[in-house]
Short mmCIF file of C-alpha atoms and ligand atoms in Angstrom, two decimals:
data_model
loop_
_atom_site.label_atom_id
_atom_site.label_comp_id
_atom_site.label_asym_id
_atom_site.label_seq_id
_atom_site.Cartn_x
_atom_site.Cartn_y
_atom_site.Cartn_z
CA MET A 9 14.56 41.04 48.50
CA ALA A 10 12.02 38.49 50.35
CA ALA A 11 12.26 35.83 47.78
CA ASP A 12 15.76 36.04 47.91
CA THR A 13 15.60 35.36 51.59
CA ALA A 14 16.04 32.20 52.94
CA ARG A 15 15.90 30.98 57.02
CA VAL A 16 17.12 28.02 57.93
CA MET A 17 15.66 26.33 61.17
CA SER A 18 16.38 22.99 62.73
CA GLY A 19 18.52 22.13 60.11
CA GLU A 20 15.98 22.59 57.54
CA VAL A 21 16.41 25.48 55.17
CA LYS A 22 12.94 27.26 54.49
CA THR A 23 12.32 30.39 53.16
CA GLU A 24 10.44 33.39 54.83
CA SER A 25 10.77 36.85 54.10
CA VAL A 26 13.15 39.28 56.00
CA SER A 27 13.77 42.99 55.70
CA LEU A 28 17.42 43.59 55.62
CA SER A 29 17.38 47.07 56.94
CA PRO A 30 15.85 46.15 60.46
CA LEU A 31 18.53 43.44 60.76
CA GLY A 32 21.37 46.07 60.72
CA ALA A 33 19.21 48.46 62.87
CA ALA A 34 18.24 46.82 65.46
CA ALA A 35 21.69 44.94 66.24
CA ALA A 36 23.14 45.72 69.56
CA PRO A 37 26.55 45.97 69.60
CA GLU A 38 26.74 41.97 71.33
CA GLN A 39 24.35 40.79 68.27
CA GLU A 40 26.70 42.33 65.28
CA LEU A 41 25.42 40.96 62.26
CA LEU A 42 28.55 39.27 60.29
CA CYS A 43 28.00 37.83 56.80
CA ILE A 44 29.91 34.67 55.18
CA PHE A 45 30.27 34.18 51.56
CA GLY A 46 29.98 30.76 51.04
CA THR A 47 28.35 27.97 52.64
CA GLY A 48 30.75 25.32 52.32
CA ASP A 49 32.63 23.50 55.29
CA LEU A 50 34.42 26.23 56.64
CA GLY A 51 31.58 28.76 56.18
CA ARG A 52 29.20 26.47 58.20
CA SER A 53 31.87 25.93 61.07
CA LEU A 54 32.39 29.61 61.34
CA GLY A 55 28.77 30.35 61.18
CA GLN A 56 28.52 28.23 64.26
CA ARG A 57 30.99 29.32 66.06
CA LEU A 58 30.05 32.96 65.59
CA LEU A 59 26.08 31.90 66.48
CA HIS A 60 27.32 30.13 69.39
CA THR A 61 29.56 33.30 70.61
CA GLY A 62 26.63 35.89 69.94
CA TYR A 63 26.81 37.13 67.01
CA ARG A 64 24.13 36.99 64.06
CA VAL A 65 25.21 35.65 60.65
CA VAL A 66 23.94 36.17 57.01
CA TYR A 67 25.06 33.59 54.66
CA GLY A 68 26.08 35.15 50.84
CA SER A 69 25.23 32.17 48.41
CA ARG A 70 25.02 31.22 44.80
CA ARG A 71 21.79 29.49 45.85
CA PRO A 72 20.00 30.76 48.47
CA HIS A 73 17.40 28.55 48.29
CA SER A 74 18.79 25.19 48.20
CA CYS A 75 22.41 25.41 49.73
CA GLY A 76 21.39 22.76 52.55
CA PRO A 77 21.32 22.80 56.28
CA LEU A 78 22.81 25.54 58.11
CA PRO A 79 23.69 26.45 61.17
CA GLN A 80 20.47 27.04 63.56
CA GLY A 81 19.73 31.06 63.59
CA ALA A 82 21.29 31.76 60.51
CA GLN A 83 20.36 33.47 57.44
CA VAL A 84 21.19 33.17 53.99
CA LEU A 85 20.45 35.79 51.36
CA SER A 86 21.98 36.51 47.46
CA HIS A 87 25.68 37.38 47.96
CA ALA A 88 24.61 41.00 46.95
CA ALA A 89 21.83 41.46 49.82
CA ALA A 90 23.74 39.59 52.18
CA ALA A 91 27.09 41.95 51.60
CA GLN A 92 24.71 44.83 51.71
CA SER A 93 23.34 43.89 55.53
CA ALA A 94 27.09 43.52 57.50
CA SER A 95 29.97 45.55 57.77
CA LEU A 96 32.29 42.83 57.49
CA VAL A 97 32.11 39.69 55.40
CA PHE A 98 34.32 36.61 55.45
CA ILE A 99 35.07 35.29 52.06
CA CYS A 100 34.89 31.32 52.79
CA VAL A 101 35.20 30.83 48.83
CA HIS A 102 38.21 29.14 46.99
CA ARG A 103 40.24 31.74 45.18
CA GLU A 104 39.15 30.19 41.81
CA HIS A 105 35.89 31.35 41.95
CA TYR A 106 36.75 34.94 43.20
CA ASP A 107 36.00 36.24 40.14
CA PHE A 108 32.30 36.85 40.63
CA LEU A 109 33.32 39.17 43.50
CA GLU A 110 34.33 41.91 41.13
CA THR A 111 30.64 42.01 40.11
CA LEU A 112 30.02 43.21 43.70
CA ALA A 113 32.02 45.75 44.15
CA PRO A 114 30.06 48.61 44.57
CA GLN A 115 28.15 46.49 47.52
CA LEU A 116 31.56 45.72 48.98
CA LYS A 117 33.20 49.05 48.90
CA GLY A 118 34.09 50.33 52.46
CA LYS A 119 33.33 46.64 53.82
CA VAL A 120 36.09 44.68 55.62
CA LEU A 121 36.54 41.57 53.88
CA VAL A 122 38.21 38.50 55.79
CA ASP A 123 40.12 36.45 53.23
CA VAL A 124 40.31 32.90 54.66
CA SER A 125 41.60 31.08 51.48
CA ASN A 126 44.75 28.57 51.23
CA ASN A 127 45.79 27.27 48.17
CA LEU A 128 46.91 23.45 47.22
CA ARG A 129 50.38 24.14 46.70
CA LYS A 130 53.11 26.86 47.17
CA ASN A 131 53.07 29.46 44.47
CA LEU A 132 50.35 28.22 42.71
CA TYR A 133 49.42 32.09 41.72
CA PRO A 134 51.91 35.07 41.00
CA GLU A 135 50.38 36.93 44.27
CA ALA A 136 48.75 36.00 47.45
CA ASN A 137 44.94 35.14 47.33
CA ALA A 138 44.09 38.34 49.68
CA GLU A 139 46.28 40.60 47.65
CA TYR A 140 44.16 39.22 44.80
CA LEU A 141 41.25 39.86 46.38
CA GLN A 142 42.17 43.31 47.54
CA ARG A 143 42.95 44.44 43.58
CA LEU A 144 39.55 42.96 43.15
CA ILE A 145 37.55 45.16 45.19
CA PRO A 146 40.40 48.50 45.85
CA GLY A 147 37.43 49.85 47.82
CA ALA A 148 37.55 47.51 50.63
CA SER A 149 39.71 46.40 53.03
CA VAL A 150 41.05 42.92 53.04
CA VAL A 151 42.15 41.53 56.24
CA LYS A 152 44.14 37.63 55.83
CA ALA A 153 42.93 35.92 59.01
CA PHE A 154 41.72 32.22 60.14
CA ASN A 155 43.51 30.69 57.18
CA THR A 156 45.41 28.43 59.56
CA LEU A 157 42.31 27.01 61.42
CA SER A 158 40.34 23.94 60.13
CA ALA A 159 36.62 23.73 59.80
CA TRP A 160 36.94 21.16 62.32
CA GLY A 161 38.95 23.05 64.69
CA LEU A 162 36.50 26.35 64.82
CA GLN A 163 33.62 23.71 64.61
CA ASN A 164 35.19 22.55 67.91
CA GLY A 165 36.11 25.55 69.67
CA PRO A 166 39.74 26.72 70.42
CA SER A 167 39.77 24.45 73.70
CA ASP A 168 40.15 21.46 71.50
CA ALA A 169 42.32 22.91 68.86
CA ASN A 170 44.64 25.66 67.51
CA ARG A 171 44.36 28.58 69.72
CA GLN A 172 46.24 31.20 67.50
CA VAL A 173 44.88 33.37 64.52
CA PHE A 174 47.51 34.79 62.61
CA LEU A 175 46.04 38.29 60.79
CA CYS A 176 47.67 40.81 58.30
CA GLY A 177 46.07 43.48 56.40
CA ASP A 178 46.94 46.92 55.10
CA SER A 179 44.07 48.88 57.57
CA ALA A 180 44.68 49.42 60.99
CA GLU A 181 40.90 49.47 61.77
CA ALA A 182 40.18 46.65 59.98
CA LYS A 183 42.46 44.68 61.79
CA GLN A 184 41.58 45.79 64.86
CA ALA A 185 37.76 44.84 63.97
CA VAL A 186 38.90 41.35 63.03
CA ALA A 187 41.26 41.17 66.19
CA GLU A 188 38.52 42.00 68.47
CA LEU A 189 36.06 39.43 66.72
CA ALA A 190 38.84 36.41 66.60
CA THR A 191 39.20 37.27 70.63
CA ARG A 192 35.84 37.16 71.20
CA LEU A 193 35.98 33.98 69.38
CA GLY A 194 38.24 32.45 72.30
CA PHE A 195 41.58 33.02 70.18
CA SER A 196 44.56 34.61 70.77
CA VAL A 197 45.76 36.76 67.89
CA LEU A 198 49.18 37.59 66.30
CA ASP A 199 49.30 40.42 64.06
CA ARG A 200 51.63 39.51 61.02
CA GLY A 201 51.73 43.17 59.43
CA SER A 202 50.83 44.39 56.32
CA LEU A 203 49.14 42.56 53.54
CA SER A 204 52.38 41.77 51.71
CA ALA A 205 52.36 38.99 54.47
CA ALA A 206 49.53 37.11 53.27
CA ARG A 207 51.47 34.79 50.85
CA GLU A 208 53.70 33.93 54.27
CA LEU A 209 49.90 32.89 55.99
CA GLU A 210 48.63 31.34 53.03
CA ASP A 211 51.83 29.10 53.02
CA PHE A 212 51.68 28.07 56.17
CA PRO A 213 48.93 25.29 56.10
CA LEU A 214 51.05 23.77 53.53
CA GLN A 215 53.95 23.15 55.57
CA LEU A 216 55.17 19.62 56.30
CA PHE A 217 57.38 19.48 59.62
CA PRO A 218 59.81 21.73 57.64
CA GLN A 219 61.83 21.69 60.79
CA TRP A 220 61.92 18.17 61.29
CA ARG A 221 62.75 16.86 57.58
CA LEU A 222 66.48 17.13 57.98
CA PRO A 223 66.74 15.73 61.24
CA LEU A 224 64.87 13.10 60.31
CA CYS A 225 66.23 11.97 57.01
CA LEU A 226 69.29 12.32 59.06
CA ALA A 227 68.53 9.93 61.65
CA MET A 228 67.06 7.76 58.90
CA GLY A 229 70.25 7.83 56.59
CA LEU A 230 72.42 7.18 60.10
CA ALA A 231 70.37 4.28 61.24
CA ALA A 232 70.57 2.44 57.87
CA PHE A 233 74.22 3.16 57.08
CA PHE A 234 74.97 1.97 60.91
CA PHE A 235 72.30 -1.06 60.29
CA PHE A 236 73.91 -2.40 57.27
CA TYR A 237 77.45 -1.75 59.24
CA VAL A 238 76.96 -4.04 62.21
CA LEU A 239 74.76 -6.62 60.32
CA ILE A 240 77.84 -7.18 57.50
CA GLY A 241 80.09 -7.04 61.13
CA ASP A 242 78.19 -9.38 63.44
CA VAL A 243 76.22 -11.28 61.42
CA VAL A 244 77.79 -11.88 57.67
CA HIS A 245 80.90 -11.76 58.80
CA THR A 246 80.30 -14.69 61.72
CA TYR A 247 78.39 -16.85 58.76
CA VAL A 248 81.17 -16.63 56.15
CA LYS A 249 84.10 -17.39 59.21
CA GLN A 250 82.40 -19.37 61.26
CA GLY A 251 79.76 -20.75 59.07
CA LYS A 252 77.40 -19.57 62.36
CA ASP A 253 73.95 -18.24 61.53
CA ASN A 254 73.85 -15.36 64.28
CA SER A 255 70.67 -13.64 62.31
CA PHE A 256 68.54 -13.63 65.32
CA ARG A 257 70.59 -10.69 66.71
CA ILE A 258 68.79 -8.45 63.97
CA MET A 259 65.87 -7.92 65.95
CA VAL A 260 67.21 -6.85 69.24
CA SER A 261 71.50 -6.74 69.78
CA LEU A 262 71.72 -4.95 66.32
CA ALA A 263 69.08 -2.35 66.89
CA ASN A 264 70.35 -2.09 70.25
CA LYS A 265 73.56 -1.12 68.86
CA VAL A 266 72.13 1.26 65.99
CA PHE A 267 70.06 2.96 68.10
CA PRO A 268 72.73 4.19 70.86
CA ILE A 269 75.20 5.17 67.73
CA VAL A 270 72.67 7.41 65.87
CA SER A 271 71.28 8.98 69.21
CA LEU A 272 75.07 9.51 69.98
CA ILE A 273 76.24 11.44 66.73
CA MET A 274 72.69 13.46 66.26
CA LEU A 275 73.06 14.78 70.16
CA SER A 276 76.74 16.10 69.11
CA LEU A 277 75.50 17.33 65.70
CA CYS A 278 73.40 19.66 67.76
CA TYR A 279 76.13 20.94 69.42
CA LEU A 280 78.51 20.94 66.63
CA PRO A 281 77.10 23.80 64.80
CA GLY A 282 77.43 26.28 67.78
CA VAL A 283 81.10 24.93 68.10
CA LEU A 284 81.55 25.75 64.34
CA ALA A 285 80.02 29.19 64.70
CA SER A 286 82.35 30.23 67.41
CA PHE A 287 84.85 29.38 65.91
CA LEU A 288 83.72 31.10 62.64
CA GLN A 289 83.18 34.40 64.36
CA LEU A 290 86.96 34.01 66.06
CA TYR A 291 88.01 33.62 62.41
CA ARG A 292 86.49 36.48 61.17
CA GLY A 293 86.62 38.99 64.40
CA THR A 294 82.85 39.82 64.40
CA LYS A 295 79.64 38.58 64.82
CA TYR A 296 77.57 40.87 62.06
CA ARG A 297 78.26 39.12 59.29
CA ARG A 298 76.13 36.51 58.77
CA PHE A 299 76.76 32.59 58.72
CA PRO A 300 76.45 30.79 55.63
CA ASP A 301 72.88 29.26 54.78
CA TRP A 302 74.01 25.86 55.70
CA LEU A 303 74.94 26.61 59.08
CA ASP A 304 71.73 28.99 59.57
CA ARG A 305 69.68 26.36 58.69
CA TRP A 306 71.85 23.59 60.84
CA MET A 307 71.42 25.77 64.01
CA LEU A 308 67.57 26.38 63.44
CA CYS A 309 66.84 22.52 63.51
CA ARG A 310 68.88 21.93 66.75
CA LYS A 311 66.02 21.67 68.97
CA GLN A 312 64.68 18.81 66.34
CA LEU A 313 67.96 17.51 66.40
CA GLY A 314 68.21 16.43 70.05
CA LEU A 315 64.61 15.69 69.90
CA VAL A 316 65.07 12.83 67.88
CA ALA A 317 68.62 11.67 69.57
CA LEU A 318 66.16 11.87 72.53
CA GLY A 319 63.78 9.14 70.70
CA PHE A 320 66.46 6.62 69.60
CA ALA A 321 68.08 7.31 73.37
CA PHE A 322 64.69 5.96 74.50
CA LEU A 323 64.39 3.18 72.48
CA HIS A 324 68.30 2.18 73.60
CA VAL A 325 66.87 2.24 77.33
CA LEU A 326 63.99 0.31 76.44
CA TYR A 327 65.90 -2.47 74.55
CA THR A 328 68.43 -2.64 77.25
CA LEU A 329 65.85 -3.33 79.85
CA ILE A 330 64.44 -6.71 77.98
CA ILE A 331 67.99 -7.88 77.69
CA PRO A 332 67.49 -10.47 80.95
CA ILE A 333 64.43 -11.98 79.46
CA ARG A 334 65.72 -12.31 76.38
CA HIS A 335 66.03 -16.23 75.10
CA TYR A 336 69.29 -16.14 74.10
CA VAL A 337 70.64 -14.53 77.36
CA ARG A 338 69.13 -16.77 79.69
CA TYR A 339 69.86 -19.79 77.66
CA LYS A 340 73.85 -18.77 77.88
CA ALA A 341 73.47 -17.57 81.48
CA THR A 342 72.38 -20.99 82.56
CA ALA A 343 74.52 -23.10 80.19
CA HIS A 344 77.36 -21.34 81.70
CA SER A 345 76.44 -22.32 85.63
CA VAL A 346 76.08 -25.82 84.35
CA SER A 347 79.04 -25.95 82.88
CA LEU A 348 80.15 -24.32 85.73
CA ILE A 349 78.63 -27.08 87.79
CA LYS A 350 79.78 -29.87 85.44
CA GLU A 351 83.43 -29.03 86.16
CA ASN A 352 82.99 -28.37 89.62
CA LYS A 353 84.69 -24.91 89.06
CA THR A 354 83.83 -21.69 90.87
CA ALA A 355 83.38 -18.19 88.74
CA VAL A 356 86.37 -15.67 89.89
CA PHE A 357 84.78 -12.24 90.80
CA ASP A 358 86.57 -10.14 88.33
CA THR A 359 86.52 -6.45 89.85
CA THR A 360 87.68 -4.54 86.99
CA LEU A 361 84.87 -5.83 85.17
CA ALA A 362 82.77 -4.72 87.92
CA TRP A 363 83.92 -1.46 87.95
CA ARG A 364 83.79 -1.42 84.63
CA THR A 365 80.00 -2.10 83.61
CA ASP A 366 78.73 -0.49 86.84
CA SER A 367 80.61 3.11 85.43
CA TYR A 368 79.12 2.23 82.20
CA TYR A 369 75.68 2.05 83.55
CA SER A 370 76.10 5.02 85.81
CA VAL A 371 77.34 7.24 83.64
CA GLY A 372 74.86 6.13 81.07
CA ILE A 373 71.73 6.70 83.48
CA LEU A 374 73.43 9.93 84.46
CA GLY A 375 73.68 11.01 81.06
CA PHE A 376 69.81 9.71 79.96
CA GLY A 377 68.60 11.49 82.81
CA LEU A 378 70.05 14.81 81.50
CA TYR A 379 69.12 13.93 78.13
CA ILE A 380 65.65 13.84 79.52
CA LEU A 381 65.51 17.05 81.11
CA LEU A 382 67.16 18.79 78.12
CA GLY A 383 64.01 17.89 76.00
CA ILE A 384 61.19 18.76 78.90
CA THR A 385 62.87 21.78 78.97
CA SER A 386 62.59 22.29 75.33
CA LEU A 387 59.13 21.95 75.22
CA PRO A 388 57.40 25.27 74.82
CA SER A 389 55.25 25.81 78.20
CA VAL A 390 58.63 24.53 79.65
CA SER A 391 60.81 27.01 78.06
CA ASN A 392 58.97 29.58 78.14
CA ALA A 393 58.67 29.93 81.95
CA LEU A 394 62.52 30.05 82.43
CA SER A 395 64.51 33.11 81.79
CA TRP A 396 67.09 33.04 79.11
CA ARG A 397 69.60 32.63 81.54
CA GLU A 398 68.25 29.69 83.02
CA PHE A 399 67.61 28.14 79.39
CA SER A 400 70.86 28.78 77.90
CA PHE A 401 72.19 27.03 81.12
CA ILE A 402 70.30 23.99 80.57
CA GLN A 403 70.57 23.79 77.00
CA SER A 404 74.19 24.63 77.16
CA LYS A 405 75.87 23.74 79.87
CA LEU A 406 74.21 20.76 80.84
CA GLY A 407 73.42 19.87 77.18
CA TYR A 408 77.33 19.71 77.06
CA LEU A 409 77.45 17.69 80.30
CA THR A 410 75.20 15.19 78.72
CA LEU A 411 77.28 15.04 75.45
CA PHE A 412 80.12 14.18 78.03
CA PHE A 413 78.56 11.31 80.00
CA CYS A 414 76.74 9.72 76.84
CA THR A 415 80.48 9.70 74.96
CA LEU A 416 82.08 8.43 78.64
CA HIS A 417 79.60 5.68 78.33
CA THR A 418 80.49 4.58 74.97
CA TYR A 419 84.03 4.80 75.91
CA LEU A 420 83.21 2.50 79.01
CA TYR A 421 81.16 0.31 76.51
CA GLY A 422 84.02 0.09 74.31
CA TRP A 423 87.07 -0.41 77.43
CA ASP A 424 90.39 -2.05 75.57
CA LYS A 425 88.44 -3.34 72.50
CA PHE A 426 89.96 -1.06 70.12
CA LEU A 427 92.99 -2.61 71.05
CA ARG A 428 92.08 -6.32 70.35
CA SER A 429 92.38 -7.37 66.66
CA SER A 430 89.19 -9.32 66.72
CA TYR A 431 87.24 -6.76 67.33
CA TYR A 432 88.07 -5.53 63.73
CA LYS A 433 85.51 -7.50 61.28
CA TRP A 434 87.10 -7.68 57.68
CA TRP A 435 89.88 -5.05 58.75
CA THR A 436 86.89 -2.07 59.71
CA PRO A 437 86.55 -0.49 63.18
CA PRO A 438 83.47 -1.83 65.14
CA ALA A 439 80.76 0.68 64.94
CA HIS A 440 80.44 2.20 68.11
CA MET A 441 84.17 3.12 67.62
CA LEU A 442 82.96 5.31 64.44
CA SER A 443 80.32 6.96 66.61
CA LEU A 444 82.83 8.47 68.72
CA VAL A 445 84.34 10.54 66.21
CA VAL A 446 82.08 13.33 66.09
CA PRO A 447 80.95 13.83 69.63
CA SER A 448 84.48 13.40 70.79
CA VAL A 449 85.37 16.32 67.93
CA VAL A 450 82.68 18.34 70.04
CA LEU A 451 83.74 18.10 73.05
CA LEU A 452 87.66 18.57 71.90
CA LEU A 453 86.70 22.09 70.10
CA LYS A 454 84.42 22.67 73.27
CA LEU A 455 87.26 22.46 75.44
CA LEU A 456 89.73 24.54 73.35
CA LEU A 457 86.56 27.46 73.44
CA LEU A 458 86.65 27.32 77.32
CA LEU A 459 90.50 28.33 77.21
CA PRO A 460 90.31 31.31 79.21
CA CYS A 461 92.06 33.46 76.50
CA VAL A 462 89.75 32.01 73.45
CA ASP A 463 86.77 32.59 75.80
CA ARG A 464 87.39 35.95 76.67
CA ARG A 465 87.97 36.91 72.70
CA VAL A 466 84.64 35.04 72.14
CA THR A 467 82.51 36.97 74.61
CA ARG A 468 83.78 40.21 73.34
CA ILE A 469 83.09 39.26 69.97
CA ARG A 470 79.61 38.64 71.35
CA GLN A 471 79.21 42.03 73.02
CA GLY A 472 79.90 43.68 69.93
CA TRP A 473 83.64 44.03 69.68
CA GLU A 474 84.73 43.69 66.07
CA ARG A 475 88.67 43.37 64.38
CA THR A 476 88.03 46.33 61.92
CA GLU A 477 91.19 47.83 61.28
CA PRO A 478 93.33 45.42 59.10
CA ARG A 479 96.36 47.47 59.50
CA GLU A 480 96.09 47.42 63.08
CA GLU A 481 95.21 44.04 63.33
CA ASN A 482 98.32 42.83 61.65
CA ASN A 483 100.08 44.45 64.27
CA LYS A 484 98.21 43.35 67.56
CA PRO A 485 98.36 39.76 69.24
CA LEU A 486 95.74 37.49 68.02
CA ILE A 487 94.50 36.50 71.62
CA SER A 488 94.35 39.56 73.64
P1 NAP B 527 34.13 24.04 50.27
O1 NAP B 527 33.24 23.88 51.15
O2 NAP B 527 33.77 23.65 48.73
O3 NAP B 527 32.59 25.72 50.35
C1 NAP B 527 32.88 26.50 49.08
C2 NAP B 527 31.78 27.47 49.13
O4 NAP B 527 31.86 28.36 47.95
C3 NAP B 527 30.84 26.63 48.42
O5 NAP B 527 30.07 25.76 49.32
C4 NAP B 527 29.70 27.53 47.62
O6 NAP B 527 28.88 28.53 48.52
C5 NAP B 527 31.06 28.67 46.90
N1 NAP B 527 31.38 28.60 45.77
C6 NAP B 527 31.99 27.40 45.35
N2 NAP B 527 31.99 27.91 43.56
C7 NAP B 527 31.70 28.85 43.71
C8 NAP B 527 31.43 29.56 42.55
N3 NAP B 527 31.90 29.19 41.44
N4 NAP B 527 31.25 30.66 42.97
C9 NAP B 527 30.66 31.47 43.90
N5 NAP B 527 30.76 30.93 44.85
C10 NAP B 527 31.15 29.24 44.95
O7 NAP B 527 35.29 25.29 50.98
P2 NAP B 527 35.32 25.39 52.12
O8 NAP B 527 36.09 24.08 52.62
O9 NAP B 527 34.47 25.88 53.04
O10 NAP B 527 36.78 26.34 52.02
C11 NAP B 527 36.11 27.52 51.71
C12 NAP B 527 37.68 28.42 51.79
O11 NAP B 527 38.25 28.29 53.36
C13 NAP B 527 38.26 27.82 50.71
O12 NAP B 527 39.51 29.29 50.04
C14 NAP B 527 39.77 27.52 51.82
O13 NAP B 527 41.15 27.34 51.23
C15 NAP B 527 39.76 28.04 52.85
N6 NAP B 527 39.98 26.91 54.35
C16 NAP B 527 39.14 26.26 54.70
C17 NAP B 527 39.82 25.65 55.82
C18 NAP B 527 38.61 23.97 55.72
O14 NAP B 527 38.87 23.39 56.84
N7 NAP B 527 37.85 23.32 55.01
C19 NAP B 527 40.33 26.03 56.26
C20 NAP B 527 41.02 26.95 56.44
C21 NAP B 527 40.84 27.54 55.00
P3 NAP B 527 27.59 28.55 47.89
O15 NAP B 527 26.82 27.34 47.37
O16 NAP B 527 26.73 28.93 48.95
O17 NAP B 527 27.48 29.80 47.18
#
């Protein structure tokens, strides 16, 4: 046993005789001895964190004499010896190497085994790693935990990284022991239930912005479509028809046309699924039938849709702010003034134009202000401080008001352009006109839902009322 034991001091591994029984016997409750199998990245970081928190740590390693520097104060033994010394063992080994644990079943019997493992991709194995571990050592209580933290996060502590530890397992006592340990390490614990939830926890670190994928793809698709649309209308058309090179407009003018269009469409797409869901409930006469999957998925990513829309609105504001310093704009303004002076003319003040531009800017600023409010209240730290009623007032009522202001802003920008044929390049409508289709439809549908008779029916359905009797239903008026 003595030959097995190594002690690590000052980052150097030095072997020394250690008797195991005193380790366990002398352990004060605050100096509980914990075991870690595996001296790799996670094992080391976890060991360091445990030692800093006041635990004693013994490593179980294949190579107790040559496993390299370990956190100061930790001991290293063979797997069998280390397993016997502690009641809780962290398995910081990749699942591919779990086979060796089967031979340690007698030593691990009755122990709590914490499975921290992750896989390289989803569904790599037929069962979750933690369930596989439980099958290998049925006498132990396996708890899946800590796998959503990184070695880096553990090393730096919860103040500088993810604070959440998810855990699951079939033994309540084992989960309680791991939860207390995680809490002492400074993490907040979220119990996800029995060991059958292990696969979900193992898939968690493999996720790559799952709820952002659809909004980002949509934003990219819309941006690409409208960029080529305005490129053809503003640059190619001018070149073909007038032989004029307008390509410099690509960098600012075209970008500043595409960003608000994408932003407005994305904002209206945040509110469209809610409106569709209300109409579906009205049609079905119940709220207890599931929405189609596509509608569910769409509703789940509304926050991300809104935040991407806000990002594009920000870009629009920034690009608008730089308009006065653009060379093209300064040149046009100077040339206009010079021509007026040369012709000894005075420009006539156009009150209608002044009203139009002021209203356009004012409504745009109001819309953007509310947009920011929506973005801020979608942050978890802010939304957690709001009651459900406050949150839904901002996100729904003020949200529709934001959509209304932004749509009005676009209508004011268009003004009477839809009446002028010169704006229909190659018989296609201007891009801003296309961008008004979805928001106008959403606002119109919302107006219909706000009609008192419709609103009453939707409210009743949301409160649990159902149109269950088909024969009776035929005799009843559609809207009570
Ligand atoms: P690692 O650096 O490769 O270390 C794994 C350790 O397992 C090795 O140091 C070795 O320790 C032991 N080992 C290797 N081959 C073995 C074998 N054939 N039989 C028995 N033991 C063997 O890996 P890691 O990054 O620490 O990850 C360990 C586990 O934690 C993995 O399941 C991983 O998915 C999970 N995890 C890692 C992180 C992270 O940030 N690294 C985050 C979350 C979860 P000895 O030489 O001492 O035996």
